[in-house]
Short mmCIF file of C-alpha atoms in Angstrom, two decimals:
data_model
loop_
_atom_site.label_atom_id
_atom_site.label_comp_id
_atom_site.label_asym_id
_atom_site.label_seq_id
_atom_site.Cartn_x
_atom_site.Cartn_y
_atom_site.Cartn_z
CA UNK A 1 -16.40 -32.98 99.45
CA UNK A 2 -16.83 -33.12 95.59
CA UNK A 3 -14.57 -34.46 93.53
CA UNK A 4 -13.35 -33.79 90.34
CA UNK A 5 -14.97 -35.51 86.88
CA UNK A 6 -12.53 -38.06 85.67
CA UNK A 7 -10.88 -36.58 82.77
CA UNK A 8 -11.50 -38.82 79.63
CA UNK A 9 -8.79 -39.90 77.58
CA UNK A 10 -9.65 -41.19 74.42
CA UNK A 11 -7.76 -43.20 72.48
CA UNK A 12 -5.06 -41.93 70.15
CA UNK A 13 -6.48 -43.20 66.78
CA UNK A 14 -9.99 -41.56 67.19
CA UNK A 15 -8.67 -38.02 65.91
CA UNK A 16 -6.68 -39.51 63.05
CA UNK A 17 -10.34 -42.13 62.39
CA UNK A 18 -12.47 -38.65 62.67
CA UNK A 19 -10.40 -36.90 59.96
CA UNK A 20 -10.43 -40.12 57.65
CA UNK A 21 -14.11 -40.07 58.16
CA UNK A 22 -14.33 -36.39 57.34
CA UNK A 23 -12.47 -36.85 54.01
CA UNK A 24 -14.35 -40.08 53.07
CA UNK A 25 -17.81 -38.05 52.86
CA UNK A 26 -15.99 -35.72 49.65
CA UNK A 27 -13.85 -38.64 48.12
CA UNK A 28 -16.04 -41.61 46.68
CA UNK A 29 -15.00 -44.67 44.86
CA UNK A 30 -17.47 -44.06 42.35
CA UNK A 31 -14.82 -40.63 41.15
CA UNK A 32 -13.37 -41.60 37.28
CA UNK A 33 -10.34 -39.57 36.74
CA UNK A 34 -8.47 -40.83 33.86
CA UNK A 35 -4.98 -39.06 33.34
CA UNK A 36 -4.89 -39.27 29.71
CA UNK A 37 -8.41 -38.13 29.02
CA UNK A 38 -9.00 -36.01 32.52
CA UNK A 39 -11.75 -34.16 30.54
CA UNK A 40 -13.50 -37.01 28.48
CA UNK A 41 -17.24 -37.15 29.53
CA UNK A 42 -20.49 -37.83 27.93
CA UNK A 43 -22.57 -34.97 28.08
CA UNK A 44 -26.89 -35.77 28.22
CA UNK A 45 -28.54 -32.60 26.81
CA UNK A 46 -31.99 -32.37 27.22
CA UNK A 47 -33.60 -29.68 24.64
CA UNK A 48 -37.40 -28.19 24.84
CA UNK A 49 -38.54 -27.41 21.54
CA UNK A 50 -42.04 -26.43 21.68
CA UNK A 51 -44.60 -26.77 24.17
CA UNK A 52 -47.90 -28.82 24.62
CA UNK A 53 -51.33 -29.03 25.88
CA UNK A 54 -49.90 -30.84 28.79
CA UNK A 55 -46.34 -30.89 28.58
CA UNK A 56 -43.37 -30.79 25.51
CA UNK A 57 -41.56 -32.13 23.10
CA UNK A 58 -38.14 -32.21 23.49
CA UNK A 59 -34.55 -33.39 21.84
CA UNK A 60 -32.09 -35.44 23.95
CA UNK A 61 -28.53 -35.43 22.90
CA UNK A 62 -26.06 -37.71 24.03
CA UNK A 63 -22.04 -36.36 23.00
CA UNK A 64 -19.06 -38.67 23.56
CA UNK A 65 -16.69 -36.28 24.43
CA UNK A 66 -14.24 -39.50 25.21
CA UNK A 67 -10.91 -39.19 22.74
CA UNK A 68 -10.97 -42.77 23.13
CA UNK A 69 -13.65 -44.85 24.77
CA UNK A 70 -16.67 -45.58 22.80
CA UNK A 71 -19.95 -47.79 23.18
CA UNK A 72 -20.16 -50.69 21.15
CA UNK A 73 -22.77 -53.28 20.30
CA UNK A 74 -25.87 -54.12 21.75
CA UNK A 75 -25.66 -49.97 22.78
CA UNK A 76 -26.43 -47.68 25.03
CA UNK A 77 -29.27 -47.59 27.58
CA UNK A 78 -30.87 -44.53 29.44
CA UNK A 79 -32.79 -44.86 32.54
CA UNK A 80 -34.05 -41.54 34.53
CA UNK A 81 -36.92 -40.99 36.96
CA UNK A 82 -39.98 -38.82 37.10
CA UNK A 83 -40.82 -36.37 39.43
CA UNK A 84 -44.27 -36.10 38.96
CA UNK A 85 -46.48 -38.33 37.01
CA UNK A 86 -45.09 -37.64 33.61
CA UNK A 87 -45.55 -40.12 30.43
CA UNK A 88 -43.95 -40.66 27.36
CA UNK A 89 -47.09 -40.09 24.71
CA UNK A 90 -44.33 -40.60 21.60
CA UNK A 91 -40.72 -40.96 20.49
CA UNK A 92 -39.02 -40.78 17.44
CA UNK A 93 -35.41 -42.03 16.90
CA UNK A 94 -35.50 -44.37 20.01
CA UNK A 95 -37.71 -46.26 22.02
CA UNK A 96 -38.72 -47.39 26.04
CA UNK A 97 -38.45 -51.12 26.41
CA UNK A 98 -41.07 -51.09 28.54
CA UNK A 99 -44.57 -49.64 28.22
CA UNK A 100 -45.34 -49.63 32.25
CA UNK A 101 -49.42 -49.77 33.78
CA UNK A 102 -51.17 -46.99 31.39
CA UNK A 103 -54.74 -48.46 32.21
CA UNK A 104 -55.39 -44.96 33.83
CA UNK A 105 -55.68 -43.80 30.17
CA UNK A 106 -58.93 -44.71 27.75
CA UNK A 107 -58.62 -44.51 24.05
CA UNK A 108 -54.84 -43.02 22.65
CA UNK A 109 -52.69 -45.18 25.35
CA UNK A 110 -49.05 -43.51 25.83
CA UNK A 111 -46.10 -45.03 24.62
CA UNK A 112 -44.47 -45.30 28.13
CA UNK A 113 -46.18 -44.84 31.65
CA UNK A 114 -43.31 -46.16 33.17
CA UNK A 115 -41.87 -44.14 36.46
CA UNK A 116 -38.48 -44.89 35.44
CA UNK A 117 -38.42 -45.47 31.59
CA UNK A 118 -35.19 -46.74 29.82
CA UNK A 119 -34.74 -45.46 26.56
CA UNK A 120 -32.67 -47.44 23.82
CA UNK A 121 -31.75 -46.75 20.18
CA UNK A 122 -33.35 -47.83 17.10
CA UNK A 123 -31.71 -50.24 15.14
CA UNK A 124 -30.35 -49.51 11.79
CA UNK A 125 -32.66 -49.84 8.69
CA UNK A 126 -35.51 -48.19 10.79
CA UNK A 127 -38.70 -46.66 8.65
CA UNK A 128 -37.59 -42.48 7.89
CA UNK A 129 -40.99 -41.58 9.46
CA UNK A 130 -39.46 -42.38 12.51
CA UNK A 131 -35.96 -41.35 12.69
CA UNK A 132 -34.53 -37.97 13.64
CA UNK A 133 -30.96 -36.58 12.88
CA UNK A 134 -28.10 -38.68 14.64
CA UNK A 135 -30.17 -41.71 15.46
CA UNK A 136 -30.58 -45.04 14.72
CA UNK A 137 -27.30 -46.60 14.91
CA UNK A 138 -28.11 -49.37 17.19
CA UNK A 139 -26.70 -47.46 20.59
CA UNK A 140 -23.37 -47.64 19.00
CA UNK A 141 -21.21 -44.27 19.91
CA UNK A 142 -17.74 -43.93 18.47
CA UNK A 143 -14.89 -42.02 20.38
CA UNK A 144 -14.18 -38.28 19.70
CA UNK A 145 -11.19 -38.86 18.19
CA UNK A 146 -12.09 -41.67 16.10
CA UNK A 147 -15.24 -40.25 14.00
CA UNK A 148 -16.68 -36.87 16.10
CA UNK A 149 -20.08 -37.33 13.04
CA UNK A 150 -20.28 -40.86 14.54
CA UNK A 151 -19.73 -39.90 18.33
CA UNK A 152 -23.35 -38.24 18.68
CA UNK A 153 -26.93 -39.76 19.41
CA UNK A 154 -30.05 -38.52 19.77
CA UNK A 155 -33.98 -39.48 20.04
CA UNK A 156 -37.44 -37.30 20.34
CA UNK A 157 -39.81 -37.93 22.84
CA UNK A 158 -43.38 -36.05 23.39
CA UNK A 159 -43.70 -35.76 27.41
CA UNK A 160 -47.32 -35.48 29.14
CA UNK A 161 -48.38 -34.99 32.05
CA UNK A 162 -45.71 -32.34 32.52
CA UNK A 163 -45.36 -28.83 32.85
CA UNK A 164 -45.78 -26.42 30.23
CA UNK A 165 -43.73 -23.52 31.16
CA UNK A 166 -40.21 -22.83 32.19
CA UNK A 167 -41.66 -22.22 35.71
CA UNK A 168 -43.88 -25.59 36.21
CA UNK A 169 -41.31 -28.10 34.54
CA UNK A 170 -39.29 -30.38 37.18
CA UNK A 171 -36.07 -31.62 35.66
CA UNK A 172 -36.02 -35.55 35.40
CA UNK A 173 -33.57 -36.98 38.49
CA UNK A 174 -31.33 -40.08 38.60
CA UNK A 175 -29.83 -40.67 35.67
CA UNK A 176 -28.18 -43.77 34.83
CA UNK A 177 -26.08 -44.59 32.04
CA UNK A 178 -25.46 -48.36 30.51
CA UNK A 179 -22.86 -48.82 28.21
CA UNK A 180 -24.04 -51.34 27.45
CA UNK A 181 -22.91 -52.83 31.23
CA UNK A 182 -22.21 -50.31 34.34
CA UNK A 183 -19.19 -47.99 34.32
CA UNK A 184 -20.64 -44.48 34.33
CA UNK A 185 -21.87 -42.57 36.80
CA UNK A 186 -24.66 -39.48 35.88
CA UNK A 187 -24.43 -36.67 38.07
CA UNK A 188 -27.92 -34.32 38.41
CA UNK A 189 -29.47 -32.43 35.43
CA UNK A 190 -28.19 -28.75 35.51
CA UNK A 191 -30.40 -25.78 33.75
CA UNK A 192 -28.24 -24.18 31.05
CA UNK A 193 -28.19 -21.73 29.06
CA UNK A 194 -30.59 -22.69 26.18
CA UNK A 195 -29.23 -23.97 22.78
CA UNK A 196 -28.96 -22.35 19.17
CA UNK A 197 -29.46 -24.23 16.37
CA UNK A 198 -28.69 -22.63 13.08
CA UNK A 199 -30.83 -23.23 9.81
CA UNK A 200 -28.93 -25.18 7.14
CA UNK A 201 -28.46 -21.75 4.79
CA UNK A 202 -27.17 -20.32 7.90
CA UNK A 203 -29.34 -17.18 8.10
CA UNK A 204 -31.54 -17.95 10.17
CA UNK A 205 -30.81 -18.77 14.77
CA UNK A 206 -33.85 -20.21 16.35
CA UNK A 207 -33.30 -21.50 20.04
CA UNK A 208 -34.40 -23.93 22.34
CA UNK A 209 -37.10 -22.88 24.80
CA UNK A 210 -35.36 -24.67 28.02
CA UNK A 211 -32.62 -27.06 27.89
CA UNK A 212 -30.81 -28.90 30.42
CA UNK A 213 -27.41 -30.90 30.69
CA UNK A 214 -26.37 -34.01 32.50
CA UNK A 215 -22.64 -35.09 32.49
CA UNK A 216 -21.67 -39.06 32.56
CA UNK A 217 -18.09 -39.90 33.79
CA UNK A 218 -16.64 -43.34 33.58
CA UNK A 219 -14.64 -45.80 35.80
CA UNK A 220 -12.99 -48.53 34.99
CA UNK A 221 -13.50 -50.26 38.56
CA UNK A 222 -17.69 -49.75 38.44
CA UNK A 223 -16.84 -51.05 34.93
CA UNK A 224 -16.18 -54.60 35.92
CA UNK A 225 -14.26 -56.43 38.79
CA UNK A 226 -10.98 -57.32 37.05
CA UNK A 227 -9.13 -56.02 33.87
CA UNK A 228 -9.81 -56.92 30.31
CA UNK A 229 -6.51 -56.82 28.77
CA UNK A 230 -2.79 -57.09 29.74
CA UNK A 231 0.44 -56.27 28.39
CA UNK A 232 3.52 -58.84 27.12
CA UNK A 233 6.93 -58.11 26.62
CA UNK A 234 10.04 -58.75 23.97
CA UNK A 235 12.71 -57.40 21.75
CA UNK A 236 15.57 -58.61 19.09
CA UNK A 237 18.29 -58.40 21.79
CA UNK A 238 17.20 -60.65 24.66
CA UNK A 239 15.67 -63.80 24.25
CA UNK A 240 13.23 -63.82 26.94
CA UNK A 241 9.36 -63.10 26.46
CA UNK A 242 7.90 -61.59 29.42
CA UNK A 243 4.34 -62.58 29.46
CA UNK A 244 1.36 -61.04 30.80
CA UNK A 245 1.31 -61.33 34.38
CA UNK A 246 -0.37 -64.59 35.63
CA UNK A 247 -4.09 -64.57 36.47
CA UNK A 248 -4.19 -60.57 35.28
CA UNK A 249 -7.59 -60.97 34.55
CA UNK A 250 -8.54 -63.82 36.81
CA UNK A 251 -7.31 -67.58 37.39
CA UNK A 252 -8.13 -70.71 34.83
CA UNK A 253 -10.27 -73.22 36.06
CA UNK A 254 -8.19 -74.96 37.48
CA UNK A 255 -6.83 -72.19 40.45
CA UNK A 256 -8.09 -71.08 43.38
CA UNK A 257 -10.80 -68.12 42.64
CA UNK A 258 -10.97 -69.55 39.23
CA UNK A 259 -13.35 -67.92 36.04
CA UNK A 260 -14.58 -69.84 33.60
CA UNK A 261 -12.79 -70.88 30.44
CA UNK A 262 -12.84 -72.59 27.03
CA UNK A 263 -9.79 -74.97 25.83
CA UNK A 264 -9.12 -74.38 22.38
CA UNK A 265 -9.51 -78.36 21.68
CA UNK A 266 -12.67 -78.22 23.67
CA UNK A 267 -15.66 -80.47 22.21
CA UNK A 268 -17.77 -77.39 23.40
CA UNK A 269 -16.04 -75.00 22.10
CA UNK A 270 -17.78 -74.82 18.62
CA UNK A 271 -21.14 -74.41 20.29
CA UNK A 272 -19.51 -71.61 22.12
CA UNK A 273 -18.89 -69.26 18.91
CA UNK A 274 -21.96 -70.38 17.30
CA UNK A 275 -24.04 -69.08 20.20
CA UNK A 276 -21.59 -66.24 20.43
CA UNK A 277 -22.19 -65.23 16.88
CA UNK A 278 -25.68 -65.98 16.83
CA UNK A 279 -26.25 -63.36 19.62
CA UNK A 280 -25.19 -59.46 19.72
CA UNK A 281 -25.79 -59.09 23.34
CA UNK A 282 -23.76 -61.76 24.52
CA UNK A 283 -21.12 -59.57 25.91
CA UNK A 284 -19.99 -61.88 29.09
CA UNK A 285 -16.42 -63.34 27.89
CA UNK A 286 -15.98 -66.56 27.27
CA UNK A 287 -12.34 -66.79 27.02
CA UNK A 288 -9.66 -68.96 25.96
CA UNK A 289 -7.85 -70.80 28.68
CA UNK A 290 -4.63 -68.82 29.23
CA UNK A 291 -2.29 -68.15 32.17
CA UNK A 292 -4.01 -64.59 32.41
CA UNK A 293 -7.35 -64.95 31.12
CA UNK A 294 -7.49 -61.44 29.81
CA UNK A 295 -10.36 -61.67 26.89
CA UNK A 296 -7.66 -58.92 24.55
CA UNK A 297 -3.50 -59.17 24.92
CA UNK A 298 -1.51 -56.92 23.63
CA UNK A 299 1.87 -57.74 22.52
CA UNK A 300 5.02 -54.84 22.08
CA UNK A 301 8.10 -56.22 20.45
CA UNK A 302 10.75 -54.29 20.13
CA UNK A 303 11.98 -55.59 16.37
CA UNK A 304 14.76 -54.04 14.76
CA UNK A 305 17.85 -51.11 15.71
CA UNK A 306 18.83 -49.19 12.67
CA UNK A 307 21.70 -46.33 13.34
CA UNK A 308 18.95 -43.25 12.53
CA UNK A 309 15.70 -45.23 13.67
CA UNK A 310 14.03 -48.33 15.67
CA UNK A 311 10.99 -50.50 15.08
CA UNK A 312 8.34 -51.89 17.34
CA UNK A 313 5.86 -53.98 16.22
CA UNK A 314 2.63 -54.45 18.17
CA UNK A 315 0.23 -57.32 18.24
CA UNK A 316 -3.38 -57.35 19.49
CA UNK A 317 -4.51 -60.83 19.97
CA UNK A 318 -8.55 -61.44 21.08
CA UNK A 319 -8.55 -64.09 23.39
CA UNK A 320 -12.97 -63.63 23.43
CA UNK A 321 -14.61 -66.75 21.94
CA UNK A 322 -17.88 -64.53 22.07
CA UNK A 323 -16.96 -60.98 21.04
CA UNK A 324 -15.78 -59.09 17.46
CA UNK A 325 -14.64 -56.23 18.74
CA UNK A 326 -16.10 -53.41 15.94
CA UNK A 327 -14.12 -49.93 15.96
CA UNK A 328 -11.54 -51.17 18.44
CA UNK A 329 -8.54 -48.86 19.78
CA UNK A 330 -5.08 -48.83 21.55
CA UNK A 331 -4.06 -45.72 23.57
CA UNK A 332 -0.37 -46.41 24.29
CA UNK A 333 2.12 -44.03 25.85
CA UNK A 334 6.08 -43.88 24.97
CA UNK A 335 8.43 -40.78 25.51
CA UNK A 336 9.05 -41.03 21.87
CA UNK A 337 6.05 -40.45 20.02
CA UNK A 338 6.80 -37.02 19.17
CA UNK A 339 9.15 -38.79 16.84
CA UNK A 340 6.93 -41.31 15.27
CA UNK A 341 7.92 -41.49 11.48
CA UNK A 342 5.48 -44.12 10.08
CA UNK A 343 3.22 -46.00 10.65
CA UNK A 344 1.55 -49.53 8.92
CA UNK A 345 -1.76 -50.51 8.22
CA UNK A 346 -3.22 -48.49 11.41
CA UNK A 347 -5.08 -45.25 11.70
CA UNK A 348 -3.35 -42.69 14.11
CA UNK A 349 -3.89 -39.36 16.31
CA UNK A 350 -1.98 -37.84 18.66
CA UNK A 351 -3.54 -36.66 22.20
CA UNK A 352 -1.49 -34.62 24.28
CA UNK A 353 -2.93 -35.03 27.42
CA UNK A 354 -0.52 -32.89 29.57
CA UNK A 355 -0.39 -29.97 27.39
CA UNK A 356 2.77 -29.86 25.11
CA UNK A 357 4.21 -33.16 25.90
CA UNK A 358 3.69 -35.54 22.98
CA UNK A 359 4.02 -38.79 24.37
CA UNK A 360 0.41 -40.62 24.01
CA UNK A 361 -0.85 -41.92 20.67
CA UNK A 362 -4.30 -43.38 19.85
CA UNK A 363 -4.25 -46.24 17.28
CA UNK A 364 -7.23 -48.04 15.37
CA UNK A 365 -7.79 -49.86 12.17
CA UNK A 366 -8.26 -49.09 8.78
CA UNK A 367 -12.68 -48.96 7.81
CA UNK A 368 -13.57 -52.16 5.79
CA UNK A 369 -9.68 -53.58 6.37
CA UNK A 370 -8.95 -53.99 10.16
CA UNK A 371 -11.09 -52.55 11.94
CA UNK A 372 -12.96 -55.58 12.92
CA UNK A 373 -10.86 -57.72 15.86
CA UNK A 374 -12.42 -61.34 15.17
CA UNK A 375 -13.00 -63.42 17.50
CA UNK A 376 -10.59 -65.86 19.14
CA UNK A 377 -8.90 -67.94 16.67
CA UNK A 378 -6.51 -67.73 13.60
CA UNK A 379 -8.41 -64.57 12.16
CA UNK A 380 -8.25 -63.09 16.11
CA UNK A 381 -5.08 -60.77 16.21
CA UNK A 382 -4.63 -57.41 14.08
CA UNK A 383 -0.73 -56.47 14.10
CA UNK A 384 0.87 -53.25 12.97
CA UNK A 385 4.56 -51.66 12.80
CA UNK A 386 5.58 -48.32 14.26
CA UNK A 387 9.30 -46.55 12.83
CA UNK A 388 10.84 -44.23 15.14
CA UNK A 389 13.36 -41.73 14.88
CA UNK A 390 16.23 -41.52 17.48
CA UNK A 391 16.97 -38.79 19.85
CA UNK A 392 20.36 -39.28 20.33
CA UNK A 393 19.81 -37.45 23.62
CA UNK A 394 17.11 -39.48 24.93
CA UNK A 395 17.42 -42.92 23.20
CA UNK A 396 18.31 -45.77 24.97
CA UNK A 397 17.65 -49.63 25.10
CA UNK A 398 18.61 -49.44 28.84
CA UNK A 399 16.23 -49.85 31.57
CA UNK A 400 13.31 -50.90 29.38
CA UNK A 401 13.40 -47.34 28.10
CA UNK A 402 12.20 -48.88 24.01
CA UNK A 403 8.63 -50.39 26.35
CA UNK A 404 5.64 -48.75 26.45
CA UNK A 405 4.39 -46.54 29.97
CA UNK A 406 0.62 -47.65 29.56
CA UNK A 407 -1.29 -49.37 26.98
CA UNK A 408 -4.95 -49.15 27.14
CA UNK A 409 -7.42 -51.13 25.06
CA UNK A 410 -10.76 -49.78 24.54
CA UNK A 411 -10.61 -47.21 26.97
CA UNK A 412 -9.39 -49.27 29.95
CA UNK A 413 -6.25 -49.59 31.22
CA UNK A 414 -4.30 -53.21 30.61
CA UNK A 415 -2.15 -54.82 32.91
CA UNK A 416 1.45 -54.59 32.33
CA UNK A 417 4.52 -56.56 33.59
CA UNK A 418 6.37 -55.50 36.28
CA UNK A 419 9.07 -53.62 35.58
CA UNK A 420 12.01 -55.75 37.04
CA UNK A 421 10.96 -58.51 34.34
CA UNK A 422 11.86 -56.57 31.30
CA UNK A 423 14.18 -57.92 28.92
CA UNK A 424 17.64 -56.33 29.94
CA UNK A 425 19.41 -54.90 27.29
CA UNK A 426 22.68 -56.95 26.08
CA UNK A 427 24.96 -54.06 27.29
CA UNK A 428 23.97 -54.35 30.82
CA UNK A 429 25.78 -57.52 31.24
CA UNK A 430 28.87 -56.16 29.93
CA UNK A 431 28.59 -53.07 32.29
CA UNK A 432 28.15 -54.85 35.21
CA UNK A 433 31.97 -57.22 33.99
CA UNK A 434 33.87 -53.56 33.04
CA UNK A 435 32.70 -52.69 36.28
CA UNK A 436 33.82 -55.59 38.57
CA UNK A 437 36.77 -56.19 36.81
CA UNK A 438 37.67 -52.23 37.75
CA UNK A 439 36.99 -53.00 41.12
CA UNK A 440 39.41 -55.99 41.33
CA UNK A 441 42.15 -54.51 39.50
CA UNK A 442 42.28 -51.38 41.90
CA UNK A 443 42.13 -53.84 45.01
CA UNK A 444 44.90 -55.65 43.54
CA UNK A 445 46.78 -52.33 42.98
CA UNK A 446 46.31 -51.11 46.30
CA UNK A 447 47.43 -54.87 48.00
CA UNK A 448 50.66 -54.17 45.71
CA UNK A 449 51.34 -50.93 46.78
CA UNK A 450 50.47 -51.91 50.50
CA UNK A 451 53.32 -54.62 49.85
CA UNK A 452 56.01 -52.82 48.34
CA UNK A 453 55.11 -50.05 51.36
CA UNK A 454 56.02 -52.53 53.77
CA UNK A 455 58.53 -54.59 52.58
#
């Protein structure tokens, strides 16, 4: 007699672990998405200008099309690999940082032999015989909105080795992007269609004999492992400050999972900013010991309530014994910036990131006046004040309704309080005593009328 196969039940998770596993291979961790810049990129293109004896010389541009987030000092860096055995004979406008094993060469030796170069920018100051248009600038890339002349970088480079036709080139692979730290994420170069340049009378279109594109996203979790800045809290009617939250950026030295910090009546603490200062590339924090050893705070006080308008006064304080931050920003978002009225001693741009609604401002300092956060100290904070005008059909104090949605500094998003600590507004006390003494008088009327009912 045969019997029957067992039938095999499998557990009841394994569909619901099959489908998670299915989704996991489209949705990566490494995906930016910013909501108030969902299109802000930095777009690589790679131009061909003329061909060689055994390869070409081409142009690579780097745009920051990022309304907000720039590259500051020491710069950017870009890596790529090879596909075949490619060199770098020359560059003008930047530079590889390392030469790499070209001892297969006798007599003119290549600038780079390297596999996987990394390119950098030239400093400021360089010789004219070997700059190019848009370069030299120390890898320093302003945001889009900022400066779009200053948001653009580029560098020459004579390739050997290579092909020398449309047919026989092979498009360099694995792009990665410093800034100057991680963050971005390159995704494969992508033939397009080639680019026009036009003479500088304007009469004249010559094009580029091949050119290809790469497109750099960032994310503020490859960026680093906790936040940089956070958000604190106040206004004229409530006496409480609401502080950034505790350990928003990590824990003093002190706590459990702490960072490292500097007291500001450390001994060591002037050997910290000389060695800060001394340095450009000393970009790891060294930060003031706070509750929530964010290197940047940013402080929103609500300051004065006039019958037609209301103030808010912001306050960036730098909390970085080893940083100037150079072209800062502030992206905050409030329901009533589309009636913004003034605004002191700040530059200022609106971005509407979800079409019409005009509720997301960009801020940044004035060239040669404030534009330079200093580092941690007296000189560290830059303040401005913003006027509003009321809608009398929106405007509130209620419900922290006068407090910013977001702030971000820099391009990344700062921590903010939770909403349940908010200062209240004065009236909600007062509310809350109309409305229980209500209550008790209707109880009391209904006990009365109960009485009389029965008596």
């Amino acid at each position: 007699m045969i019997m029957p196969a067992p039938i095999l039940r499998l557990p009841f998770f394994l569909p619901i672990l099959a489908i998670l596993l299915l989704f996991s291979t489209f949705l990566t961790p490494t995906e930016a998405y910013d909501p108030l810049d969902p299109n802000g990129n930095i777009t690589i293109k790679w131009d061909v200008i003329s061909w060689t004896a055994d390869g070409y010389v081409a142009v690579v541009t780097m745009y920051n099309f990022q309304q907000y987030r720039h590259i500051q000092a020491p710069g950017w860096s870009l890596q790529w690999g090879w596909v075949k055995k490619e060199v770098i004979w020359s560059m003008l406008g930047g530079q590889a940082t390392e030469q790499g094993d070209c001892s297969r060469y006798k007599g003119n030796i290549p600038h780079s032999c390297k596999r996987d170069p990394t390119i950098v920018d030239l400093l400021p100051g360089t010789p004219y015989n070997q700059q190019i248009a848009n370069c030299c600038k120390g890898g320093i890339l302003n945001s889009w909105v900022q400066d779009p002349t200053t948001a653009v970088s580029s560098f020459q480079l004579s390739v050997g080795a290579a092909g020398t036709s449309n047919k026989t080139v092979r498009l360099p692979k694995n792009f990665t992007l410093k800034a100057p730290g991680p963050g971005y994420t390159c995704g494969p170069a992508k033939i397009v269609r080639p680019t026009k340049f036009i003479s500088s009378d304007k009469r004249r279109v010559t094009q580029a004999l091949m050119t290809w594109n790469i497109t750099c996203t960032y994310s503020q979790f490859l960026a680093q492992k906790t936040p940089t800045c956070c958000v604190s809290l106040s206004s004229f009617y409530n006496d409480t400050i609401v502080s950034c939250p505790k350990c928003s950026c990590g824990c003093p030295n002190n706590l459990k999972g702490a960072q490292n910090c500097v007291e500001p009546n450390s001994p060591h603490l002037a050997s910290v900013v000389t060695n800060a200062s001394s340095s450009n590339n000393n970009v790891v924090p060294s930060v003031q010991c706070t509750s929530h050893m964010c290197p940047i705070r940013v402080h929103w006080h609500v300051k004065i309530n006039y019958k037609e308008y209301w103030r808010a006064k912001i306050t960036i304080t730098n909390f970085n014994y080893a940083m100037n931050y150079t072209n800062w920003n502030l992206v905050a978002q409030h329901p009533n910036f589309d009636n913004l009225t003034t605004i002191f001693s700040f530059n200022y741009m609106s971005i509407n990131p979800y079409g019409t609604i005009n509720d997301t401002a960009v801020l940044w300092g004035v060239k040669f006046y404030n534009d330079l956060l200093m580092q941690a100290g007296p000189s560290g904070n830059v303040q401005t004040e913003l006027l509003f005008r009321k809608n009398p059909s929106v405007f509130t104090f209620d419900k922290g309704w006068a407090f910013p949605r977001r702030i971000y500094f820099n391009g990344d998003n700062c921590v903010m309080p939770p909403p349940d600590a908010y200062p209240h507004s004065p009236n909600t006390g007062l509310k809350q005593g109309v409305s229980l003494f209500t209550t008790l008088l209707s109880i009391s009327l209904t006990l009365l009328s109960l009485c009389h009912l029965f008596a």
